[in-house]
PDB file of C-alpha atoms (C1' of nucleotides) in Angstrom:
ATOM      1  CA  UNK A  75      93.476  98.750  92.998  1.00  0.00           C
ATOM      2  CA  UNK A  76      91.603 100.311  90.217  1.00  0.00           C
ATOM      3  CA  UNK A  77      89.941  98.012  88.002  1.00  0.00           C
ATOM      4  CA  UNK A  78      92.100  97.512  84.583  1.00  0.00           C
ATOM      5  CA  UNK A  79      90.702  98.652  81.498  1.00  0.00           C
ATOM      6  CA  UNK A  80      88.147  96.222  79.964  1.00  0.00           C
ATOM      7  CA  UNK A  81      87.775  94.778  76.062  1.00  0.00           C
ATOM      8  CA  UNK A  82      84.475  94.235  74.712  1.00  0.00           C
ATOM      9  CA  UNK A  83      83.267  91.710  72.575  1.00  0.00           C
ATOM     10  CA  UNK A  84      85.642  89.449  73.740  1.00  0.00           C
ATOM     11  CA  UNK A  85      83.273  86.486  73.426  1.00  0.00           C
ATOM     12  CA  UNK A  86      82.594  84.524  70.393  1.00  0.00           C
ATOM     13  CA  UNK A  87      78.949  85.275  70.502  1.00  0.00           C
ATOM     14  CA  UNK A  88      79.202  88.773  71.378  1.00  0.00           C
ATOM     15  CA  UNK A  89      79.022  91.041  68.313  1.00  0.00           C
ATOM     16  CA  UNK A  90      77.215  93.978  69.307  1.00  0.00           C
ATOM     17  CA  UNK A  91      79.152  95.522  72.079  1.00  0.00           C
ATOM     18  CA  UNK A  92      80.141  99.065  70.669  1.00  0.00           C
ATOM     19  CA  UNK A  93      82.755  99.891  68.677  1.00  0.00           C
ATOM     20  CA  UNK A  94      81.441 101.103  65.572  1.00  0.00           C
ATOM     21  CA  UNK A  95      82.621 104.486  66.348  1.00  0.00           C
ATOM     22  CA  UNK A  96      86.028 103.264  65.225  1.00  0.00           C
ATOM     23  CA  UNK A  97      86.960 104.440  61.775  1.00  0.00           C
ATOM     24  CA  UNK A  98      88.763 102.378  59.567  1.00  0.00           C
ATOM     25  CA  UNK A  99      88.559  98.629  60.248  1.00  0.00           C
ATOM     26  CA  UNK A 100      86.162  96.054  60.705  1.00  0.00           C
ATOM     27  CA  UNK A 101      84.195  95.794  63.316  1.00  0.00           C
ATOM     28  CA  UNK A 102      83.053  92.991  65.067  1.00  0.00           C
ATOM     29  CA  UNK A 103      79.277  93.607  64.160  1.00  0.00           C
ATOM     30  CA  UNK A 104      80.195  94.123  60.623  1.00  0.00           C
ATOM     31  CA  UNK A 105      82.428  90.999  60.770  1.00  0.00           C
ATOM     32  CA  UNK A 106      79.423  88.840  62.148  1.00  0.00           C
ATOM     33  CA  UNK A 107      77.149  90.739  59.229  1.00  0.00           C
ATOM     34  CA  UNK A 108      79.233  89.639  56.269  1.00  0.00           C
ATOM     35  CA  UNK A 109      79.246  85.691  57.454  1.00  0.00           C
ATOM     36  CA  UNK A 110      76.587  83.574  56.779  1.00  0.00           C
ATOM     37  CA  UNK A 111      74.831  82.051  59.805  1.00  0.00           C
ATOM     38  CA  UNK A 112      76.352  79.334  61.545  1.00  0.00           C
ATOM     39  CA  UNK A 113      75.993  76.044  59.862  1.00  0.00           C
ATOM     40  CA  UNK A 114      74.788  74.545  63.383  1.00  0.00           C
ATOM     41  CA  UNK A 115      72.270  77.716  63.035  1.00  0.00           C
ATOM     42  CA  UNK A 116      70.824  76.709  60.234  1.00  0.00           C
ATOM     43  CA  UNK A 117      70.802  73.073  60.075  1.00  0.00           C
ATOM     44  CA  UNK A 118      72.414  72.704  56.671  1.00  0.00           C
ATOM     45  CA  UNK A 119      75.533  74.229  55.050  1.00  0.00           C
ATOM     46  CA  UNK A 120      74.670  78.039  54.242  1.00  0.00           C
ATOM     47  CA  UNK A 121      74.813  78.277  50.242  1.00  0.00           C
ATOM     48  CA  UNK A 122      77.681  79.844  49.841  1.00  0.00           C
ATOM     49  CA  UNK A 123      79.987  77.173  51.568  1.00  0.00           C
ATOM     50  CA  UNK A 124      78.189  74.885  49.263  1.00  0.00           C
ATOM     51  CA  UNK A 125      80.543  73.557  46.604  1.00  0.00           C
ATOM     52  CA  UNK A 126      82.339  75.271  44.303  1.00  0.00           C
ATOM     53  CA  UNK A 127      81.966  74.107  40.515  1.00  0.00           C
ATOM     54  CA  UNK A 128      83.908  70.996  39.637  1.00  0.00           C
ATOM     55  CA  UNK A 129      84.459  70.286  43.309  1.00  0.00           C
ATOM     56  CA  UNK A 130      82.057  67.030  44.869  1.00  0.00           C
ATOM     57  CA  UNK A 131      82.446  64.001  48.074  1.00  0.00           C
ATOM     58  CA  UNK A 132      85.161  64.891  50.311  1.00  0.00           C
ATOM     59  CA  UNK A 133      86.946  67.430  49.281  1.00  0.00           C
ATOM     60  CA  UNK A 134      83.815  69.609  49.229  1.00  0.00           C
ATOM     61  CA  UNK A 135      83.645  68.886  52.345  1.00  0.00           C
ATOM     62  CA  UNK A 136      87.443  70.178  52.949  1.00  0.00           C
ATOM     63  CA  UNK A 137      87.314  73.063  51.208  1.00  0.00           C
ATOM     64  CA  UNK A 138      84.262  74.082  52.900  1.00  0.00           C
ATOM     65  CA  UNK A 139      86.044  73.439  56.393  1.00  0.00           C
ATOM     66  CA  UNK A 140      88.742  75.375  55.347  1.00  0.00           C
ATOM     67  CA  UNK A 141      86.404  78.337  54.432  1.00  0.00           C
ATOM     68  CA  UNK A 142      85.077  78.327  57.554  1.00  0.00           C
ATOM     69  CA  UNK A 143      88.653  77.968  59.099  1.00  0.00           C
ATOM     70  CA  UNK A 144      89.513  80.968  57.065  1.00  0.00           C
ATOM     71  CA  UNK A 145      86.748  83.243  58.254  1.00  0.00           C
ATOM     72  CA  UNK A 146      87.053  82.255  61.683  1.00  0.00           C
ATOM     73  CA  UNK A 147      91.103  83.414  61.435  1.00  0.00           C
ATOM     74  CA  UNK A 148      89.795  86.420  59.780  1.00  0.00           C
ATOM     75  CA  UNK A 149      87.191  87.460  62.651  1.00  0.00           C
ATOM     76  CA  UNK A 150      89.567  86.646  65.479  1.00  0.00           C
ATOM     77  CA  UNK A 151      92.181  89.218  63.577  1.00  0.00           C
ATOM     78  CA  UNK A 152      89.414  91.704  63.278  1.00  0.00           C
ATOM     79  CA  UNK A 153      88.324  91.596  66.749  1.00  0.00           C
ATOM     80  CA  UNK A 154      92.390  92.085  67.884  1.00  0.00           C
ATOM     81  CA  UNK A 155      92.457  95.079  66.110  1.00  0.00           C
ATOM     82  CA  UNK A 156      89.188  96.090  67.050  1.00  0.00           C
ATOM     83  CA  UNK A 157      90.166  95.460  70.880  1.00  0.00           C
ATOM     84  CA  UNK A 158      93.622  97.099  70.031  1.00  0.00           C
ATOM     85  CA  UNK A 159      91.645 100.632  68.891  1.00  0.00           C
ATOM     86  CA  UNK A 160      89.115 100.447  70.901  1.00  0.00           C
ATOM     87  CA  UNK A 161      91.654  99.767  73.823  1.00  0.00           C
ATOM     88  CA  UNK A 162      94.640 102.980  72.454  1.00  0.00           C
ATOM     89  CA  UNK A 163      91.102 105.248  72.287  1.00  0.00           C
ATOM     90  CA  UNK A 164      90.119 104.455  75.883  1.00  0.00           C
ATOM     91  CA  UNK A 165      93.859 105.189  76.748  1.00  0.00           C
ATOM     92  CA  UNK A 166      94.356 108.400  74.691  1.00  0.00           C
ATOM     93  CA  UNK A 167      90.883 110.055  76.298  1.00  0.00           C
ATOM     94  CA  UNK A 168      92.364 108.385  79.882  1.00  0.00           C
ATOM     95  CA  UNK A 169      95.722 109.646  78.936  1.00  0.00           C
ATOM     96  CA  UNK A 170      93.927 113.307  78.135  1.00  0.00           C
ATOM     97  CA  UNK A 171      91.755 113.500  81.113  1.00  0.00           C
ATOM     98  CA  UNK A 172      94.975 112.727  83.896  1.00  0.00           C
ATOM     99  CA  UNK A 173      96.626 115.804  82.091  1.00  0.00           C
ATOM    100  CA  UNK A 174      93.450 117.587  82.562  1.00  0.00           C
ATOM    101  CA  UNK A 175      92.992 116.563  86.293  1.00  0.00           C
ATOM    102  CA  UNK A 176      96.837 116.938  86.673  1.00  0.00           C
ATOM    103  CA  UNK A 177      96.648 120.564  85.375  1.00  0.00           C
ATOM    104  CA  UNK A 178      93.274 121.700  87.224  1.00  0.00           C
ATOM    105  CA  UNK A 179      94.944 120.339  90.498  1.00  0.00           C
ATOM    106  CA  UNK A 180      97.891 122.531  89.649  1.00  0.00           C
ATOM    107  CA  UNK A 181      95.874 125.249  89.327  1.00  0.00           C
ATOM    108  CA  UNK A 182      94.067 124.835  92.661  1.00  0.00           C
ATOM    109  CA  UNK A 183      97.743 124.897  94.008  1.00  0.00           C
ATOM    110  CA  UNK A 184      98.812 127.707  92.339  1.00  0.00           C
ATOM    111  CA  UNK A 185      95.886 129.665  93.990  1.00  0.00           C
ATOM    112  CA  UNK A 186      96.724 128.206  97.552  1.00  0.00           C
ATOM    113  CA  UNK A 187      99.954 129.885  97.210  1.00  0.00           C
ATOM    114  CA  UNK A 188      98.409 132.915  96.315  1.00  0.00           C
ATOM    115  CA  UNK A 189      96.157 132.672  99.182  1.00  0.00           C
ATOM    116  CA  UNK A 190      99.667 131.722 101.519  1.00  0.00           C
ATOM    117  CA  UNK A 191     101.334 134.585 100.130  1.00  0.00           C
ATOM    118  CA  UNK A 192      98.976 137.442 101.605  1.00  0.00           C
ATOM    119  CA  UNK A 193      98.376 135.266 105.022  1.00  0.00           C
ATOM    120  CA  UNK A 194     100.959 136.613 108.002  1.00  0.00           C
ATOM    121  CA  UNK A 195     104.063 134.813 107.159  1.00  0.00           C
ATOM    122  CA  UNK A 196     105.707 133.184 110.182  1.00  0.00           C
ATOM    123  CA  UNK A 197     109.328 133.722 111.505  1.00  0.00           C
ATOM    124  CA  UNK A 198     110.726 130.069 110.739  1.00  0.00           C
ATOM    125  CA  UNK A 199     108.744 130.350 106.744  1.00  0.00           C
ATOM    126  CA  UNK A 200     107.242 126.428 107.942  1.00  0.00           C
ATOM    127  CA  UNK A 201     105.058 126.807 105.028  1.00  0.00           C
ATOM    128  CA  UNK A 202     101.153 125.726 105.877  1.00  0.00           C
ATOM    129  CA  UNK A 203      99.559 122.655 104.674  1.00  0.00           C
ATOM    130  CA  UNK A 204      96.245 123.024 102.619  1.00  0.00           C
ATOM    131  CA  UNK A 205      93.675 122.823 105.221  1.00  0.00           C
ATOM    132  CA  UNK A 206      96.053 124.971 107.366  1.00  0.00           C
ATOM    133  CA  UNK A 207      95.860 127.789 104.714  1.00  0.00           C
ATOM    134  CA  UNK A 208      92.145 127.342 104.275  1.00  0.00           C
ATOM    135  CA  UNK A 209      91.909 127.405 108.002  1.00  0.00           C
ATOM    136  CA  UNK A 210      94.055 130.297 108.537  1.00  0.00           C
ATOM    137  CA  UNK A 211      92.453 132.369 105.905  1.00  0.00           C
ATOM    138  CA  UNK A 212      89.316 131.651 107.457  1.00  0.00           C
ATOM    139  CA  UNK A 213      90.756 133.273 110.460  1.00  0.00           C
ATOM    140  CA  UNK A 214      92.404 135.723 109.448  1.00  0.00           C
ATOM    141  CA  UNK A 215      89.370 136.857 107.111  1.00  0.00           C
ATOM    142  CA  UNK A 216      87.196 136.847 110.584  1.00  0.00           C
ATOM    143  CA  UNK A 217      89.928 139.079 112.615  1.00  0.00           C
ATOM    144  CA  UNK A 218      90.290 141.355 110.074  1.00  0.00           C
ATOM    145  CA  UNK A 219      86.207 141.997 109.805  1.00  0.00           C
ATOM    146  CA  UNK A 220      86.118 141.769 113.611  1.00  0.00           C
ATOM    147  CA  UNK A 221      89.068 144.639 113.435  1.00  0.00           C
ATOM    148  CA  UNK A 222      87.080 147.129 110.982  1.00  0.00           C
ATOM    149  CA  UNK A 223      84.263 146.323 113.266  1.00  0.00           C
ATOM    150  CA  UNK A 224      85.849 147.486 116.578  1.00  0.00           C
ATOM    151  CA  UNK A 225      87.573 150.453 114.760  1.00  0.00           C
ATOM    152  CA  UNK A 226      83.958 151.351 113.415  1.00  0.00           C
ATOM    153  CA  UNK A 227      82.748 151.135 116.851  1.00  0.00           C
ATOM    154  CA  UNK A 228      85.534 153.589 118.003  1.00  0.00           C
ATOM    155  CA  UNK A 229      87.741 152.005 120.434  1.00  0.00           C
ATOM    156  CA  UNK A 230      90.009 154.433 122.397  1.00  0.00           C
ATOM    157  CA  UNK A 231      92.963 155.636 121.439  1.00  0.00           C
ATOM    158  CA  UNK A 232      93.367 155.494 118.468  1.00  0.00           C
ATOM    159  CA  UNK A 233      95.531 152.971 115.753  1.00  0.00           C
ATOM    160  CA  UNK A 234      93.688 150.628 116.830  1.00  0.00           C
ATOM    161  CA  UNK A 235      94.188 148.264 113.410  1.00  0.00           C
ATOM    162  CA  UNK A 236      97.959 148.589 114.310  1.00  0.00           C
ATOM    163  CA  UNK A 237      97.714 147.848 118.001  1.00  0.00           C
ATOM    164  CA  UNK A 238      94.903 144.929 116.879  1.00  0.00           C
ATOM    165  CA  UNK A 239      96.990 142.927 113.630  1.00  0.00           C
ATOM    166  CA  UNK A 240     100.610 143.483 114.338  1.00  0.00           C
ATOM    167  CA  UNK A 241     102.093 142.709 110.763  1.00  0.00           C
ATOM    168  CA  UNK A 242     103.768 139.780 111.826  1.00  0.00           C
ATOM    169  CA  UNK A 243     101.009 138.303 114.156  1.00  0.00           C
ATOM    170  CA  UNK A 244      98.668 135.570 113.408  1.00  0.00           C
ATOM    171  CA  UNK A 245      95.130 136.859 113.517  1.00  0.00           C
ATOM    172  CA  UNK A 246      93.683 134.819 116.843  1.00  0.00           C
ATOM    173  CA  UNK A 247      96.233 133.805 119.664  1.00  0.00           C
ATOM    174  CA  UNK A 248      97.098 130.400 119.629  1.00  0.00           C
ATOM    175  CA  UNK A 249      95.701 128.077 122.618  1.00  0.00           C
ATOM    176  CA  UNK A 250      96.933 124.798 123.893  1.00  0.00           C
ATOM    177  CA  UNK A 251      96.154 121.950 121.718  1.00  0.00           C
ATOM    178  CA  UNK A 252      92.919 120.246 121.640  1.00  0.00           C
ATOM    179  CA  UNK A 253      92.513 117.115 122.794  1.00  0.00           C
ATOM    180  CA  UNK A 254      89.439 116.564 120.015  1.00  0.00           C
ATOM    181  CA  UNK A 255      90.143 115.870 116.685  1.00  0.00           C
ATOM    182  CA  UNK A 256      89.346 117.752 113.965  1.00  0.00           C
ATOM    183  CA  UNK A 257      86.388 116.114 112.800  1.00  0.00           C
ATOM    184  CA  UNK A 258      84.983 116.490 116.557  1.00  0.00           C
ATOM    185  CA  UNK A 259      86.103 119.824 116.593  1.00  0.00           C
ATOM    186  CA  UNK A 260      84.746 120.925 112.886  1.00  0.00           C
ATOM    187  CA  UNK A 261      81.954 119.175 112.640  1.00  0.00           C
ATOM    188  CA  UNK A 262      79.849 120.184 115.652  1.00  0.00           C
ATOM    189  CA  UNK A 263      79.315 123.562 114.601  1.00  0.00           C
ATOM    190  CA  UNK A 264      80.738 127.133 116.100  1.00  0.00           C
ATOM    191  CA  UNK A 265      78.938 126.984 119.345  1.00  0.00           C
ATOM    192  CA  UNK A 266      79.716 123.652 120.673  1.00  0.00           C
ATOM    193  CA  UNK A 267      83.183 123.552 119.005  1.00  0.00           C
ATOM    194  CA  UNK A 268      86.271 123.620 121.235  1.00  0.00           C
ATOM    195  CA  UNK A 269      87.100 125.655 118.685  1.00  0.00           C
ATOM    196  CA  UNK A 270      83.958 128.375 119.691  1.00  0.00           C
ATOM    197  CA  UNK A 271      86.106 129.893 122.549  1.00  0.00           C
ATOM    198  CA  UNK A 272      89.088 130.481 119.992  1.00  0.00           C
ATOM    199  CA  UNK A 273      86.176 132.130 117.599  1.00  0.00           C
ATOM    200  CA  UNK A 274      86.801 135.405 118.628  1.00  0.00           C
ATOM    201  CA  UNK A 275      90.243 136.533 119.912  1.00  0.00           C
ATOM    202  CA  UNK A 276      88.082 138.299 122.829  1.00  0.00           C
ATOM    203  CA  UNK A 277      87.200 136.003 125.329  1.00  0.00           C
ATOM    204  CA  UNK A 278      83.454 137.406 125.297  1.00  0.00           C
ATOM    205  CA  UNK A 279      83.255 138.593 121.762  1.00  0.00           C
ATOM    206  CA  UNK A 280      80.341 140.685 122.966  1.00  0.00           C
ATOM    207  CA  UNK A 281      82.929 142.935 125.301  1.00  0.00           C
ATOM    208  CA  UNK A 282      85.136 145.787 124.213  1.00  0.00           C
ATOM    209  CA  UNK A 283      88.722 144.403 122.782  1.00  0.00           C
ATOM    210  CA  UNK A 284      91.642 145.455 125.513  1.00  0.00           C
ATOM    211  CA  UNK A 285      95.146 145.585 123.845  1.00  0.00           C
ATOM    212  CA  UNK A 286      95.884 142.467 125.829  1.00  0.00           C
ATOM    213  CA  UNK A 287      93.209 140.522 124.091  1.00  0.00           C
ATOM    214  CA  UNK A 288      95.225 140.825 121.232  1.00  0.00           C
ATOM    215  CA  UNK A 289      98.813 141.424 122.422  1.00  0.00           C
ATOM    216  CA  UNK A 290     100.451 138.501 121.026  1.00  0.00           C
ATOM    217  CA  UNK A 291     103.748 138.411 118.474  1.00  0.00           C
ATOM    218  CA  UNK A 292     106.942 137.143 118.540  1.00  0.00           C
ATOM    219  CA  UNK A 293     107.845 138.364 122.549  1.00  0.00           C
ATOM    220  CA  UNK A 294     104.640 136.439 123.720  1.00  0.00           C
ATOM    221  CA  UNK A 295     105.547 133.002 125.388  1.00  0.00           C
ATOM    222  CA  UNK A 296     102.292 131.620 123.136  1.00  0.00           C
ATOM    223  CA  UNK A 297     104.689 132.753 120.199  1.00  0.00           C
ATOM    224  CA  UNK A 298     106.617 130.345 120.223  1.00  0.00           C
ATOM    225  CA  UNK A 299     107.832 128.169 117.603  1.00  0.00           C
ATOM    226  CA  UNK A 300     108.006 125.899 115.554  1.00  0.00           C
ATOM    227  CA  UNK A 301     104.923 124.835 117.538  1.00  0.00           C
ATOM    228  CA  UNK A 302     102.434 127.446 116.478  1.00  0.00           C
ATOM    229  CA  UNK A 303     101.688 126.399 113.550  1.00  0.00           C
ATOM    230  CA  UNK A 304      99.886 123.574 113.947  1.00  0.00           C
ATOM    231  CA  UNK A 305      98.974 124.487 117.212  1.00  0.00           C
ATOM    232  CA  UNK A 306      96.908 127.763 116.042  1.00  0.00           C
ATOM    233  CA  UNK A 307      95.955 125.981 113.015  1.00  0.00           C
ATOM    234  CA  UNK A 308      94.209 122.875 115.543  1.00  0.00           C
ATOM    235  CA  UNK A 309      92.777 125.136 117.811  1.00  0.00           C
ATOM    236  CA  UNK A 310      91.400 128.222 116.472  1.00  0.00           C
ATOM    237  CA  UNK A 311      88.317 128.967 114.459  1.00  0.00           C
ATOM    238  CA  UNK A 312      86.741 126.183 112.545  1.00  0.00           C
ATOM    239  CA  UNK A 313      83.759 127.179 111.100  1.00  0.00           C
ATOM    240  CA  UNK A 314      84.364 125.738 107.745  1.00  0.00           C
ATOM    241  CA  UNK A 315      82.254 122.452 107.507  1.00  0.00           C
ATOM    242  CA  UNK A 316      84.318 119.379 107.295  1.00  0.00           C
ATOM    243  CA  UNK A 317      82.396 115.974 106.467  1.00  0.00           C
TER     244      UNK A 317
ATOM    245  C1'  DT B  75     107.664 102.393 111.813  1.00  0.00           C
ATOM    246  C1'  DA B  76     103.230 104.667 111.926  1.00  0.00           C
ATOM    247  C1'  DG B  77     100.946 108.587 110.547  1.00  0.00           C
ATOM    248  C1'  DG B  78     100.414 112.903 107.932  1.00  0.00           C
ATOM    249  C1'  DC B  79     100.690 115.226 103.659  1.00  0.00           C
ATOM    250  C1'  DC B  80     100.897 115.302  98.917  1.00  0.00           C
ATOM    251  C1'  DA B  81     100.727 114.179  93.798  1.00  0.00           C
ATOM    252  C1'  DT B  82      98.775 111.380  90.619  1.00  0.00           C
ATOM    253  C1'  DC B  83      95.636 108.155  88.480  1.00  0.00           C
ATOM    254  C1'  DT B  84      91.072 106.672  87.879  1.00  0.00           C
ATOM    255  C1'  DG B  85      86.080 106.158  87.188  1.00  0.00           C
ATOM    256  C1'  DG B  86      81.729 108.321  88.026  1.00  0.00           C
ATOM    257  C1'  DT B  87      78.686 112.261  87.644  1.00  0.00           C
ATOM    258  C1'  DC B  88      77.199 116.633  86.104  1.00  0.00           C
ATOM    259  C1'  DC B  89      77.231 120.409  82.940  1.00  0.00           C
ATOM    260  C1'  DT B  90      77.685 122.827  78.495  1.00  0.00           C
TER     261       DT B  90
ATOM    262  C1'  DA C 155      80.572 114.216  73.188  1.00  0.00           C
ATOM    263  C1'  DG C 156      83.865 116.291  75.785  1.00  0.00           C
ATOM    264  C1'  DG C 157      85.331 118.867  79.712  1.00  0.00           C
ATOM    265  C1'  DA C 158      85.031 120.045  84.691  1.00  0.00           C
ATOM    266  C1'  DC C 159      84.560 118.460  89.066  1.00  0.00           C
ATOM    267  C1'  DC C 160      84.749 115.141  92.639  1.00  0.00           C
ATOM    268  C1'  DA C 161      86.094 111.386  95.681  1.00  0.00           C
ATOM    269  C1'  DG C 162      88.563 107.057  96.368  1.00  0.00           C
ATOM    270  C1'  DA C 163      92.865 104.514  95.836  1.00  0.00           C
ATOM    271  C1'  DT C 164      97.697 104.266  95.747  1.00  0.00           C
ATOM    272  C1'  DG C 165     102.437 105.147  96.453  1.00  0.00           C
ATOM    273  C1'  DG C 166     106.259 108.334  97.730  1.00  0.00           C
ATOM    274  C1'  DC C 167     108.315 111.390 101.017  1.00  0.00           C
ATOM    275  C1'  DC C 168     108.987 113.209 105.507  1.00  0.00           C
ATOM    276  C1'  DT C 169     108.844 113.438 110.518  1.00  0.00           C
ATOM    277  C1'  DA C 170     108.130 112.179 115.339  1.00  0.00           C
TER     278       DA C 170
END
DNA sequence: TAGGCCATCTGGTCCT
DNA sequence: AGGACCAGATGGCCTA
């Protein structure tokens, strides 16, 4: 539970927490500079609550009470509506910053679903969380380099970026679940990641691609949905670094 | 009902 | 000083 919003100068003795940056009123400092000391400060009355002209005995006394009465109601409305301003600032700038935060995070959405929208799509649309779409474009970034790479090297036969990404084919074949968990399986790097076998869609990423390494689509019994997903998205590359 | 995913709020930190 | 970025907390929604 987040901690609520705190007041300053919320103590009788505190006048110089901050909020002389608030236009228009009194502050507390201010307040506490325009009374004279306390009268248990000083010892003695202060002069001015000395008595007025024609005024002696006890009802200088009074009036001088009521003085002091009178300031104190006027410094405990000051500080209100200092704790009021200070308080609506604090919320405006809070108010201000969510929209901010609020907007950025839409933003960081709105490019996710640009990144979703050039990934393979998949037959049932299941749309991919956010760490499957960072995941999967990972991926899918790797099997496209490791494509251009092959083709560079001249595999046989020709087409081979046709025969390698069908259109409708996730980049690396999906595997059986992993029993690790994702932090297991992220966060001890490519080689010793259960994920390392699934780097490469080879199965020695050192050997020549065969068609079968990568013949995989909707007629392959590892195609099959709605599992694949999250199954390709557990078990294939994880290089990027999770902590 | 537990767990996963997500949006939002919030306070702290860093940068301009 | 104000904005951007980040991570933690919280609550809602959905699914197995």
């Amino acid at each position: 539970m987040p901690a609520p919003l705190e007041t300053t100068c919320v103590s009788d003795l505190d006048c110089s927490s901050g909020s002389g940056d608030l236009p228009g009123f009194l502050t507390d400092e201010e307040d506490c500079a325009r009374l004279p000391p306390p009268a248990s400060a000083s010892g003695s009355p202060a002069p001015a609550l000395r008595g007025a002209p024609g005024l002696s005995g006890a009802s200088d006394v009074a009036g001088a009470q009521d003085d002091e009465q009178e300031r104190r109601r006027r410094r405990g409305r000051a500080r209100v509506r200092s704790e009021a301003l200070l308080h609506s600032l604090r919320r405006s700038r809070r108010v201000k910053a969510n929209d901010r935060e609020r907007n950025r995070m839409h933003n960081l959405n709105a490019a996710l679903d640009a990144l979703r929208s050039v990934l393979p799509s998949f037959p049932d649309d299941t749309k991919l969380t956010k760490i499957e779409t960072l995941r999967f474009a990972y991926n899918y970034i790797w099997a496209l380099a490791e494509t251009l790479r092959l083709a560079d090297q001249g595999l046989p036969g020709g087409g081979a970026r046709e025969r390698l990404l069908p259109p409708q084919c996730a980049p690396c074949p999906p595997r059986p679940p992993s029993p690790t968990s994702d932090a297991e399986s992220w966060g001890s790097g490519a080689a010793a990641s259960p994920c390392a076998a699934a780097a490469s869609p080879l199965s020695d990423p050192s050997s020549p691609a065969t068609s079968e390494d990568f013949a995989y689509g909707p007629g392959d019994p590892l195609f099959s949905f709605p599992s694949l997903p999250k199954d390709l998205l557990h078990t294939t590359p994880c290089f990027i670094p999770y902590h």
